PDB file of C-alpha atoms in Angstrom:
ATOM      1  CA  MET A  59       4.527   9.904  16.345  1.00  0.00           C
ATOM      2  CA  ASN A  60       3.997   6.179  15.672  1.00  0.00           C
ATOM      3  CA  ASN A  61       6.312   3.900  13.708  1.00  0.00           C
ATOM      4  CA  ARG A  62       4.366   4.195  10.462  1.00  0.00           C
ATOM      5  CA  GLU A  63       4.527   7.995  10.627  1.00  0.00           C
ATOM      6  CA  LEU A  64       8.276   7.806  11.278  1.00  0.00           C
ATOM      7  CA  ILE A  65       8.765   5.574   8.242  1.00  0.00           C
ATOM      8  CA  LEU A  66       6.704   7.978   6.105  1.00  0.00           C
ATOM      9  CA  GLN A  67       8.883  10.784   7.408  1.00  0.00           C
ATOM     10  CA  SER A  68      11.992   8.849   6.396  1.00  0.00           C
ATOM     11  CA  ILE A  69      10.507   8.295   2.920  1.00  0.00           C
ATOM     12  CA  GLN A  70      10.119  12.063   2.585  1.00  0.00           C
ATOM     13  CA  ILE A  71      13.795  12.422   3.506  1.00  0.00           C
ATOM     14  CA  ILE A  72      14.684   9.863   0.832  1.00  0.00           C
ATOM     15  CA  GLU A  73      12.541  11.548  -1.833  1.00  0.00           C
ATOM     16  CA  THR A  74      14.096  14.942  -1.065  1.00  0.00           C
ATOM     17  CA  ASN A  75      17.609  13.510  -1.341  1.00  0.00           C
ATOM     18  CA  LEU A  76      17.384  11.187  -4.338  1.00  0.00           C
ATOM     19  CA  ARG A  77      20.073  13.256  -6.069  1.00  0.00           C
ATOM     20  CA  SER A  78      22.649  12.570  -3.377  1.00  0.00           C
ATOM     21  CA  LYS A  79      24.551   9.738  -1.722  1.00  0.00           C
ATOM     22  CA  ILE A  80      22.177   9.579   1.219  1.00  0.00           C
ATOM     23  CA  SER A  81      22.723   6.421   3.280  1.00  0.00           C
ATOM     24  CA  VAL A  82      20.393   4.228   5.287  1.00  0.00           C
ATOM     25  CA  LEU A  83      22.664   4.725   8.301  1.00  0.00           C
ATOM     26  CA  ASP A  84      22.278   8.505   8.077  1.00  0.00           C
ATOM     27  CA  ILE A  85      18.486   8.249   7.973  1.00  0.00           C
ATOM     28  CA  SER A  86      18.317   5.809  10.876  1.00  0.00           C
ATOM     29  CA  LYS A  87      20.473   8.129  12.995  1.00  0.00           C
ATOM     30  CA  ASP A  88      18.286  11.131  12.124  1.00  0.00           C
ATOM     31  CA  LEU A  89      15.238   9.212  13.376  1.00  0.00           C
ATOM     32  CA  GLY A  90      16.969   7.921  16.501  1.00  0.00           C
ATOM     33  CA  PHE A  91      16.918   4.253  15.415  1.00  0.00           C
ATOM     34  CA  SER A  92      19.696   1.719  15.147  1.00  0.00           C
ATOM     35  CA  PHE A  93      20.531   0.746  11.564  1.00  0.00           C
ATOM     36  CA  TYR A  94      19.244  -2.790  12.163  1.00  0.00           C
ATOM     37  CA  TYR A  95      15.957  -1.742  13.788  1.00  0.00           C
ATOM     38  CA  TYR A  96      15.200   0.915  11.169  1.00  0.00           C
ATOM     39  CA  SER A  97      15.890  -1.498   8.305  1.00  0.00           C
ATOM     40  CA  ARG A  98      13.589  -4.157   9.761  1.00  0.00           C
ATOM     41  CA  LEU A  99      10.861  -1.652  10.570  1.00  0.00           C
ATOM     42  CA  PHE A 100      11.028  -0.115   7.082  1.00  0.00           C
ATOM     43  CA  LYS A 101      10.717  -3.520   5.400  1.00  0.00           C
ATOM     44  CA  SER A 102       7.912  -4.704   7.657  1.00  0.00           C
ATOM     45  CA  ILE A 103       5.848  -1.589   6.881  1.00  0.00           C
ATOM     46  CA  THR A 104       6.666  -1.040   3.184  1.00  0.00           C
ATOM     47  CA  GLY A 105       7.679  -4.486   1.916  1.00  0.00           C
ATOM     48  CA  HIS A 106      11.033  -3.077   0.714  1.00  0.00           C
ATOM     49  CA  SER A 107      14.392  -2.804   2.415  1.00  0.00           C
ATOM     50  CA  PRO A 108      15.397   0.880   2.676  1.00  0.00           C
ATOM     51  CA  LYS A 109      18.467   0.226   0.520  1.00  0.00           C
ATOM     52  CA  SER A 110      16.451  -1.396  -2.280  1.00  0.00           C
ATOM     53  CA  TYR A 111      13.797   1.335  -2.061  1.00  0.00           C
ATOM     54  CA  ILE A 112      16.368   4.126  -2.425  1.00  0.00           C
ATOM     55  CA  LEU A 113      18.028   2.392  -5.370  1.00  0.00           C
ATOM     56  CA  ALA A 114      14.725   1.648  -7.125  1.00  0.00           C
ATOM     57  CA  ARG A 115      13.521   5.231  -6.709  1.00  0.00           C
ATOM     58  CA  LYS A 116      16.808   6.607  -8.094  1.00  0.00           C
ATOM     59  CA  ILE A 117      16.573   4.310 -11.115  1.00  0.00           C
ATOM     60  CA  THR A 118      12.894   5.186 -11.666  1.00  0.00           C
ATOM     61  CA  GLU A 119      13.458   8.953 -11.618  1.00  0.00           C
ATOM     62  CA  SER A 120      16.609   8.690 -13.711  1.00  0.00           C
ATOM     63  CA  ALA A 121      14.701   6.641 -16.306  1.00  0.00           C
ATOM     64  CA  ARG A 122      12.253   9.510 -16.693  1.00  0.00           C
ATOM     65  CA  GLU A 123      15.143  11.896 -17.333  1.00  0.00           C
ATOM     66  CA  LEU A 124      16.667   9.504 -19.848  1.00  0.00           C
ATOM     67  CA  MET A 125      13.513   9.624 -21.952  1.00  0.00           C
ATOM     68  CA  ALA A 126      12.575  13.281 -21.383  1.00  0.00           C
ATOM     69  CA  THR A 127      15.938  15.049 -21.724  1.00  0.00           C
ATOM     70  CA  ASP A 128      19.114  15.022 -23.793  1.00  0.00           C
ATOM     71  CA  LYS A 129      21.427  14.967 -20.773  1.00  0.00           C
ATOM     72  CA  ARG A 130      24.400  12.662 -21.055  1.00  0.00           C
ATOM     73  CA  ILE A 131      23.995   9.318 -19.311  1.00  0.00           C
ATOM     74  CA  ILE A 132      27.128   9.926 -17.234  1.00  0.00           C
ATOM     75  CA  ASP A 133      25.692  13.242 -16.022  1.00  0.00           C
ATOM     76  CA  ILE A 134      22.407  11.590 -15.027  1.00  0.00           C
ATOM     77  CA  ALA A 135      24.357   8.855 -13.232  1.00  0.00           C
ATOM     78  CA  LEU A 136      26.382  11.391 -11.250  1.00  0.00           C
ATOM     79  CA  ASP A 137      23.274  13.485 -10.506  1.00  0.00           C
ATOM     80  CA  TYR A 138      21.707  10.488  -8.760  1.00  0.00           C
ATOM     81  CA  GLY A 139      24.781   9.659  -6.700  1.00  0.00           C
ATOM     82  CA  PHE A 140      26.282   6.851  -8.779  1.00  0.00           C
ATOM     83  CA  GLY A 141      30.074   6.878  -8.847  1.00  0.00           C
ATOM     84  CA  SER A 142      30.410   6.014 -12.530  1.00  0.00           C
ATOM     85  CA  ALA A 143      28.434   5.307 -15.692  1.00  0.00           C
ATOM     86  CA  GLU A 144      29.367   1.626 -15.319  1.00  0.00           C
ATOM     87  CA  ALA A 145      27.940   1.382 -11.786  1.00  0.00           C
ATOM     88  CA  TYR A 146      24.773   3.142 -12.944  1.00  0.00           C
ATOM     89  CA  THR A 147      24.373   0.876 -15.984  1.00  0.00           C
ATOM     90  CA  ARG A 148      24.772  -2.277 -13.874  1.00  0.00           C
ATOM     91  CA  ALA A 149      22.149  -1.127 -11.357  1.00  0.00           C
ATOM     92  CA  PHE A 150      19.844   0.111 -14.137  1.00  0.00           C
ATOM     93  CA  PHE A 151      20.006  -3.167 -16.075  1.00  0.00           C
ATOM     94  CA  LYS A 152      19.369  -5.263 -12.963  1.00  0.00           C
ATOM     95  CA  MET A 153      16.103  -3.424 -12.306  1.00  0.00           C
ATOM     96  CA  MET A 154      14.878  -2.429 -15.766  1.00  0.00           C
ATOM     97  CA  ARG A 155      16.244  -5.420 -17.743  1.00  0.00           C
ATOM     98  CA  GLN A 156      17.809  -3.151 -20.364  1.00  0.00           C
ATOM     99  CA  ASN A 157      20.655  -0.650 -20.591  1.00  0.00           C
ATOM    100  CA  PRO A 158      20.047   3.108 -20.186  1.00  0.00           C
ATOM    101  CA  SER A 159      21.158   3.734 -23.764  1.00  0.00           C
ATOM    102  CA  ASP A 160      18.636   1.195 -25.103  1.00  0.00           C
ATOM    103  CA  MET A 161      15.797   2.753 -23.124  1.00  0.00           C
ATOM    104  CA  ARG A 162      16.701   6.206 -24.414  1.00  0.00           C
ATOM    105  CA  ARG A 163      16.773   4.951 -27.992  1.00  0.00           C
ATOM    106  CA  GLU A 164      13.430   3.138 -27.674  1.00  0.00           C
ATOM    107  CA  GLY A 165      11.825   5.961 -25.684  1.00  0.00           C
ATOM    108  CA  ILE A 166       9.713   3.668 -23.524  1.00  0.00           C
ATOM    109  CA  ALA A 167      10.024   1.960 -20.132  1.00  0.00           C
ATOM    110  CA  ASP A 168       8.208  -1.043 -18.710  1.00  0.00           C
ATOM    111  CA  ARG A 169       5.975   0.721 -16.184  1.00  0.00           C
ATOM    112  CA  ARG A 170       5.603  -2.476 -14.172  1.00  0.00           C
ATOM    113  CA  LEU A 171       9.274  -2.257 -13.208  1.00  0.00           C
ATOM    114  CA  LEU A 172       9.181   1.377 -12.074  1.00  0.00           C
ATOM    115  CA  LEU A 173       8.703   2.107  -8.370  1.00  0.00           C
ATOM    116  CA  GLN A 174       6.460   5.047  -7.499  1.00  0.00           C
ATOM    117  CA  PRO A 175       6.952   6.907  -4.183  1.00  0.00           C
ATOM    118  CA  ILE A 176       5.413   5.159  -1.208  1.00  0.00           C
ATOM    119  CA  THR A 177       2.776   7.329   0.435  1.00  0.00           C
ATOM    120  CA  GLU A 178       0.375   6.994   3.350  1.00  0.00           C
ATOM    121  CA  ARG A 179      -2.308   6.018   0.859  1.00  0.00           C
ATOM    122  CA  THR A 180      -0.040   3.273  -0.522  1.00  0.00           C
ATOM    123  CA  LEU A 181       0.528   1.845   2.946  1.00  0.00           C
ATOM    124  CA  LYS A 182      -3.168   1.886   3.807  1.00  0.00           C
ATOM    125  CA  LYS A 183      -3.998   0.135   0.564  1.00  0.00           C
ATOM    126  CA  ASN A 184      -1.581  -2.695   1.325  1.00  0.00           C
ATOM    127  CA  GLU A 185      -1.994  -2.941   5.096  1.00  0.00           C
ATOM    128  CA  HIS A 186      -4.217  -5.997   4.736  1.00  0.00           C
ATOM    129  CA  VAL A 187      -1.590  -7.904   2.705  1.00  0.00           C
ATOM    130  CA  LEU A 188       0.542  -9.950   5.092  1.00  0.00           C
ATOM    131  CA  ASP A 189       2.680 -11.496   2.348  1.00  0.00           C
ATOM    132  CA  LYS A 190       4.235  -9.278  -0.304  1.00  0.00           C
ATOM    133  CA  GLU A 191       5.629 -12.488  -1.829  1.00  0.00           C
ATOM    134  CA  PRO A 192       3.480 -15.630  -1.720  1.00  0.00           C
ATOM    135  CA  GLU A 193       4.349 -19.034  -0.366  1.00  0.00           C
ATOM    136  CA  ILE A 194       4.266 -21.706  -3.078  1.00  0.00           C
ATOM    137  CA  VAL A 195       2.341 -24.764  -1.883  1.00  0.00           C
ATOM    138  CA  PHE A 196       0.877 -27.950  -3.305  1.00  0.00           C
ATOM    139  CA  LEU A 197      -2.633 -28.929  -2.195  1.00  0.00           C
ATOM    140  CA  GLU A 198      -4.427 -32.237  -2.683  1.00  0.00           C
ATOM    141  CA  ASP A 199      -8.035 -32.329  -3.911  1.00  0.00           C
ATOM    142  CA  ILE A 200     -10.454 -30.456  -1.652  1.00  0.00           C
ATOM    143  CA  LYS A 201     -14.077 -31.672  -1.711  1.00  0.00           C
ATOM    144  CA  LEU A 202     -16.679 -28.982  -1.029  1.00  0.00           C
ATOM    145  CA  VAL A 203     -20.426 -28.605  -0.667  1.00  0.00           C
ATOM    146  CA  GLY A 204     -21.984 -25.160  -0.780  1.00  0.00           C
ATOM    147  CA  ILE A 205     -23.926 -22.432  -2.559  1.00  0.00           C
ATOM    148  CA  PRO A 206     -22.861 -20.945  -5.925  1.00  0.00           C
ATOM    149  CA  PHE A 207     -24.204 -17.574  -7.024  1.00  0.00           C
ATOM    150  CA  TYR A 208     -23.636 -14.792  -9.536  1.00  0.00           C
ATOM    151  CA  TYR A 209     -22.239 -11.528  -8.131  1.00  0.00           C
ATOM    152  CA  ASP A 210     -22.160  -8.049  -9.650  1.00  0.00           C
ATOM    153  CA  LEU A 211     -18.984  -6.370  -8.385  1.00  0.00           C
ATOM    154  CA  SER A 212     -20.491  -2.909  -8.765  1.00  0.00           C
ATOM    155  CA  LEU A 213     -22.993  -3.629  -5.973  1.00  0.00           C
ATOM    156  CA  LYS A 214     -20.215  -3.848  -3.341  1.00  0.00           C
ATOM    157  CA  ASN A 215     -22.363  -5.947  -1.008  1.00  0.00           C
ATOM    158  CA  ASP A 216     -20.815  -8.338   1.458  1.00  0.00           C
ATOM    159  CA  LEU A 217     -21.651 -12.017   1.262  1.00  0.00           C
ATOM    160  CA  SER A 218     -23.261 -12.317   4.691  1.00  0.00           C
ATOM    161  CA  GLU A 219     -26.617 -13.459   3.294  1.00  0.00           C
ATOM    162  CA  GLN A 220     -25.085 -16.389   1.426  1.00  0.00           C
ATOM    163  CA  TRP A 221     -22.845 -17.355   4.340  1.00  0.00           C
ATOM    164  CA  SER A 222     -25.814 -17.287   6.730  1.00  0.00           C
ATOM    165  CA  MET A 223     -27.785 -19.521   4.402  1.00  0.00           C
ATOM    166  CA  LEU A 224     -24.915 -22.017   4.280  1.00  0.00           C
ATOM    167  CA  THR A 225     -24.332 -22.130   8.038  1.00  0.00           C
ATOM    168  CA  GLU A 226     -28.053 -22.518   8.720  1.00  0.00           C
ATOM    169  CA  ASN A 227     -28.084 -25.647   6.560  1.00  0.00           C
ATOM    170  CA  LEU A 228     -24.912 -27.359   7.758  1.00  0.00           C
ATOM    171  CA  THR A 229     -26.828 -30.113   9.511  1.00  0.00           C
ATOM    172  CA  ALA A 230     -28.244 -31.203   6.158  1.00  0.00           C
ATOM    173  CA  ILE A 231     -24.768 -31.856   4.723  1.00  0.00           C
ATOM    174  CA  PRO A 232     -23.364 -35.370   5.292  1.00  0.00           C
ATOM    175  CA  SER A 233     -19.656 -36.189   5.721  1.00  0.00           C
ATOM    176  CA  LEU A 234     -18.635 -32.776   7.090  1.00  0.00           C
ATOM    177  CA  LYS A 235     -14.958 -32.592   7.966  1.00  0.00           C
ATOM    178  CA  LYS A 236     -14.261 -31.851  11.630  1.00  0.00           C
ATOM    179  CA  PRO A 237     -13.262 -29.303  12.691  1.00  0.00           C
ATOM    180  CA  LEU A 238     -15.271 -27.419  10.097  1.00  0.00           C
ATOM    181  CA  GLU A 239     -13.338 -25.916   7.173  1.00  0.00           C
ATOM    182  CA  PHE A 240     -14.928 -23.035   5.268  1.00  0.00           C
ATOM    183  CA  TYR A 241     -14.015 -21.895   1.760  1.00  0.00           C
ATOM    184  CA  GLN A 242     -15.016 -19.043  -0.521  1.00  0.00           C
ATOM    185  CA  MET A 243     -14.298 -19.413  -4.225  1.00  0.00           C
ATOM    186  CA  GLN A 244     -14.474 -16.980  -7.124  1.00  0.00           C
ATOM    187  CA  PHE A 245     -14.593 -18.416 -10.631  1.00  0.00           C
ATOM    188  CA  TRP A 246     -15.113 -17.085 -14.123  1.00  0.00           C
ATOM    189  CA  PHE A 247     -15.082 -18.044 -17.796  1.00  0.00           C
ATOM    190  CA  PRO A 248     -12.273 -17.056 -20.203  1.00  0.00           C
ATOM    191  CA  ASP A 249     -14.426 -14.561 -22.129  1.00  0.00           C
ATOM    192  CA  GLN A 250     -16.402 -13.236 -19.157  1.00  0.00           C
ATOM    193  CA  ASP A 251     -16.560  -9.477 -18.493  1.00  0.00           C
ATOM    194  CA  THR A 252     -14.596  -8.108 -15.553  1.00  0.00           C
ATOM    195  CA  ASP A 253     -17.546  -6.529 -13.749  1.00  0.00           C
ATOM    196  CA  SER A 254     -18.982  -9.765 -12.430  1.00  0.00           C
ATOM    197  CA  LEU A 255     -17.915 -13.071 -10.923  1.00  0.00           C
ATOM    198  CA  PHE A 256     -19.439 -16.337  -9.866  1.00  0.00           C
ATOM    199  CA  PHE A 257     -18.986 -16.942  -6.153  1.00  0.00           C
ATOM    200  CA  TYR A 258     -19.188 -20.147  -4.169  1.00  0.00           C
ATOM    201  CA  VAL A 259     -19.363 -20.327  -0.357  1.00  0.00           C
ATOM    202  CA  ALA A 260     -18.785 -23.839   0.912  1.00  0.00           C
ATOM    203  CA  VAL A 261     -17.716 -26.225   3.640  1.00  0.00           C
ATOM    204  CA  ALA A 262     -15.260 -29.105   3.251  1.00  0.00           C
ATOM    205  CA  VAL A 263     -16.502 -32.697   3.244  1.00  0.00           C
ATOM    206  CA  SER A 264     -14.674 -36.018   3.344  1.00  0.00           C
ATOM    207  CA  GLU A 265     -16.939 -37.561   0.725  1.00  0.00           C
ATOM    208  CA  ILE A 266     -19.342 -36.172  -1.858  1.00  0.00           C
ATOM    209  CA  ASP A 267     -22.421 -38.207  -1.122  1.00  0.00           C
ATOM    210  CA  ARG A 268     -26.198 -37.541  -0.924  1.00  0.00           C
ATOM    211  CA  ILE A 269     -25.880 -33.792  -1.500  1.00  0.00           C
ATOM    212  CA  PRO A 270     -29.092 -31.839  -0.703  1.00  0.00           C
ATOM    213  CA  ILE A 271     -30.740 -30.670  -3.907  1.00  0.00           C
ATOM    214  CA  GLN A 272     -30.406 -26.982  -2.916  1.00  0.00           C
ATOM    215  CA  LEU A 273     -26.617 -27.276  -2.633  1.00  0.00           C
ATOM    216  CA  THR A 274     -23.823 -27.974  -5.088  1.00  0.00           C
ATOM    217  CA  ALA A 275     -20.637 -30.036  -4.806  1.00  0.00           C
ATOM    218  CA  LYS A 276     -17.308 -28.957  -6.280  1.00  0.00           C
ATOM    219  CA  ILE A 277     -13.766 -30.290  -6.109  1.00  0.00           C
ATOM    220  CA  ILE A 278     -10.866 -27.860  -5.958  1.00  0.00           C
ATOM    221  CA  PRO A 279      -8.231 -29.644  -8.056  1.00  0.00           C
ATOM    222  CA  ALA A 280      -4.940 -30.887  -6.664  1.00  0.00           C
ATOM    223  CA  GLN A 281      -2.189 -28.603  -7.923  1.00  0.00           C
ATOM    224  CA  THR A 282       0.347 -25.918  -7.055  1.00  0.00           C
ATOM    225  CA  TYR A 283      -0.925 -22.628  -5.633  1.00  0.00           C
ATOM    226  CA  TYR A 284       0.406 -19.211  -4.662  1.00  0.00           C
ATOM    227  CA  LYS A 285      -0.632 -18.679  -1.054  1.00  0.00           C
ATOM    228  CA  PHE A 286      -1.203 -15.153   0.280  1.00  0.00           C
ATOM    229  CA  ARG A 287      -2.681 -14.131   3.642  1.00  0.00           C
ATOM    230  CA  HIS A 288      -5.221 -11.377   4.248  1.00  0.00           C
ATOM    231  CA  LYS A 289      -5.593  -9.654   7.610  1.00  0.00           C
ATOM    232  CA  GLY A 290      -8.683  -7.659   8.499  1.00  0.00           C
ATOM    233  CA  LEU A 291     -12.415  -7.625   7.921  1.00  0.00           C
ATOM    234  CA  ALA A 292     -13.778 -10.098   5.390  1.00  0.00           C
ATOM    235  CA  ASN A 293     -15.258  -7.280   3.275  1.00  0.00           C
ATOM    236  CA  GLN A 294     -11.762  -5.738   2.976  1.00  0.00           C
ATOM    237  CA  VAL A 295     -10.304  -8.761   1.193  1.00  0.00           C
ATOM    238  CA  GLY A 296     -10.635  -6.867  -2.103  1.00  0.00           C
ATOM    239  CA  HIS A 297      -7.603  -4.794  -1.092  1.00  0.00           C
ATOM    240  CA  THR A 298      -5.494  -7.940  -0.949  1.00  0.00           C
ATOM    241  CA  TYR A 299      -6.831  -9.229  -4.257  1.00  0.00           C
ATOM    242  CA  ARG A 300      -6.046  -5.884  -5.899  1.00  0.00           C
ATOM    243  CA  TYR A 301      -2.487  -6.100  -4.598  1.00  0.00           C
ATOM    244  CA  ILE A 302      -2.134  -9.621  -5.991  1.00  0.00           C
ATOM    245  CA  TYR A 303      -3.570  -8.948  -9.444  1.00  0.00           C
ATOM    246  CA  GLU A 304      -2.624  -5.273  -9.947  1.00  0.00           C
ATOM    247  CA  GLU A 305       0.784  -5.065  -8.258  1.00  0.00           C
ATOM    248  CA  TRP A 306       2.374  -8.423  -7.514  1.00  0.00           C
ATOM    249  CA  LEU A 307       1.391 -10.307 -10.679  1.00  0.00           C
ATOM    250  CA  PRO A 308       2.240  -7.540 -13.218  1.00  0.00           C
ATOM    251  CA  ALA A 309       5.723  -7.229 -11.674  1.00  0.00           C
ATOM    252  CA  THR A 310       6.430 -10.919 -12.355  1.00  0.00           C
ATOM    253  CA  ASP A 311       6.631 -13.040 -15.494  1.00  0.00           C
ATOM    254  CA  ARG A 312       4.347 -15.676 -13.978  1.00  0.00           C
ATOM    255  CA  LYS A 313       1.236 -16.963 -15.710  1.00  0.00           C
ATOM    256  CA  LEU A 314      -1.920 -18.108 -13.970  1.00  0.00           C
ATOM    257  CA  PRO A 315      -3.380 -21.221 -15.612  1.00  0.00           C
ATOM    258  CA  GLY A 316      -6.691 -21.341 -13.751  1.00  0.00           C
ATOM    259  CA  HIS A 317      -9.965 -19.444 -13.952  1.00  0.00           C
ATOM    260  CA  PHE A 318     -10.607 -19.409 -10.226  1.00  0.00           C
ATOM    261  CA  ASN A 319      -9.131 -18.553  -6.852  1.00  0.00           C
ATOM    262  CA  PHE A 320     -10.314 -19.253  -3.332  1.00  0.00           C
ATOM    263  CA  GLU A 321     -10.035 -18.275   0.303  1.00  0.00           C
ATOM    264  CA  TYR A 322      -9.716 -20.601   3.252  1.00  0.00           C
ATOM    265  CA  CYS A 323     -10.806 -19.696   6.781  1.00  0.00           C
ATOM    266  CA  GLY A 324      -8.567 -21.668   9.115  1.00  0.00           C
ATOM    267  CA  LYS A 325      -7.376 -21.468  12.713  1.00  0.00           C
ATOM    268  CA  GLU A 326      -6.266 -17.822  12.390  1.00  0.00           C
ATOM    269  CA  ASN A 327      -9.680 -16.718  11.168  1.00  0.00           C
ATOM    270  CA  LEU A 328     -11.508 -14.968  14.010  1.00  0.00           C
ATOM    271  CA  GLY A 329     -14.679 -14.164  12.116  1.00  0.00           C
ATOM    272  CA  PRO A 330     -15.681 -11.767   9.319  1.00  0.00           C
ATOM    273  CA  TYR A 331     -15.890  -8.681  11.541  1.00  0.00           C
ATOM    274  CA  ASN A 332     -12.612  -9.014  13.472  1.00  0.00           C
ATOM    275  CA  GLU A 333      -9.757  -6.682  12.425  1.00  0.00           C
ATOM    276  CA  ASN A 334      -7.197  -9.296  13.504  1.00  0.00           C
ATOM    277  CA  SER A 335      -8.764 -12.117  11.531  1.00  0.00           C
ATOM    278  CA  ILE A 336      -6.476 -13.812   8.988  1.00  0.00           C
ATOM    279  CA  SER A 337      -7.655 -15.768   5.964  1.00  0.00           C
ATOM    280  CA  GLU A 338      -5.605 -17.545   3.319  1.00  0.00           C
ATOM    281  CA  ILE A 339      -5.902 -16.794  -0.407  1.00  0.00           C
ATOM    282  CA  TYR A 340      -4.899 -19.405  -2.971  1.00  0.00           C
ATOM    283  CA  ILE A 341      -4.191 -18.562  -6.613  1.00  0.00           C
ATOM    284  CA  PRO A 342      -3.623 -21.459  -9.074  1.00  0.00           C
ATOM    285  CA  ALA A 343      -0.011 -21.447 -10.241  1.00  0.00           C
ATOM    286  CA  GLN A 344       2.182 -23.088 -12.779  1.00  0.00           C
ATOM    287  CA  ASN A 345       3.719 -26.389 -11.760  1.00  0.00           C
ATOM    288  CA  ILE A 346       6.697 -25.935  -9.452  1.00  0.00           C
ATOM    289  CA  SER A 347       8.983 -27.307 -12.169  1.00  0.00           C
ATOM    290  CA  ASN A 348       7.975 -24.352 -14.385  1.00  0.00           C
ATOM    291  CA  ILE A 349       8.454 -21.629 -11.762  1.00  0.00           C
TER     292      ILE A 349
END
């Protein structure tokens, strides 16, 4: 049994014992790990510490009972292993941003704050995401020359044709930066439908000068970005984007001011068909002073 299977097994133990005072130490001993090793392994595979996962799952399931039953709050707290109503309320408010009594009265929970059970499918979906939390970086202007095109997301084609066309015409582009820096940008308009995007595959240049008529120049603006890293095949990068926009972003109160994002293929990029290849994803962010 590999490490991922052992962690999934431990998650099953947690899910079976949510209504108890199960401890991380007990689980690590059951699996034959030290407390320290198990905790690090759990976080590296799931993105959560085992302690925070257990607490979040208890709060999530208890929130469902709050809204679906008439059980007293103290009874729900004790059922899920909290020592008192006060301890439960403190933990509940920290995660859900409201008291249990308020949630019961309103009859609704913010689904973005609830944590669903981690499954094998969950882990596979996020295995390409190296950073559950992004690095916040500031980038200066980046000058690019490349090929823009319209892309229908329903076609699910890779972009090999466009990339081949760009690389075959590199010698026609003046002022190429050395070593070569490749970028892939997605951009859209505020009222554009969600089934299509404009793409742009490009190479960095030091100056925008004498651009061949078949190509287009763009400048990525200097600003603050959220930086994520994707590991795996180039055509699997959609998994990482889905994590960013469907999981990470909804769980924050951050706003994205731009109508574009881009990928950078740097030193860790080993090519589009290498499972160990790493590319960087940049999402325009608010200014650091507003974060």
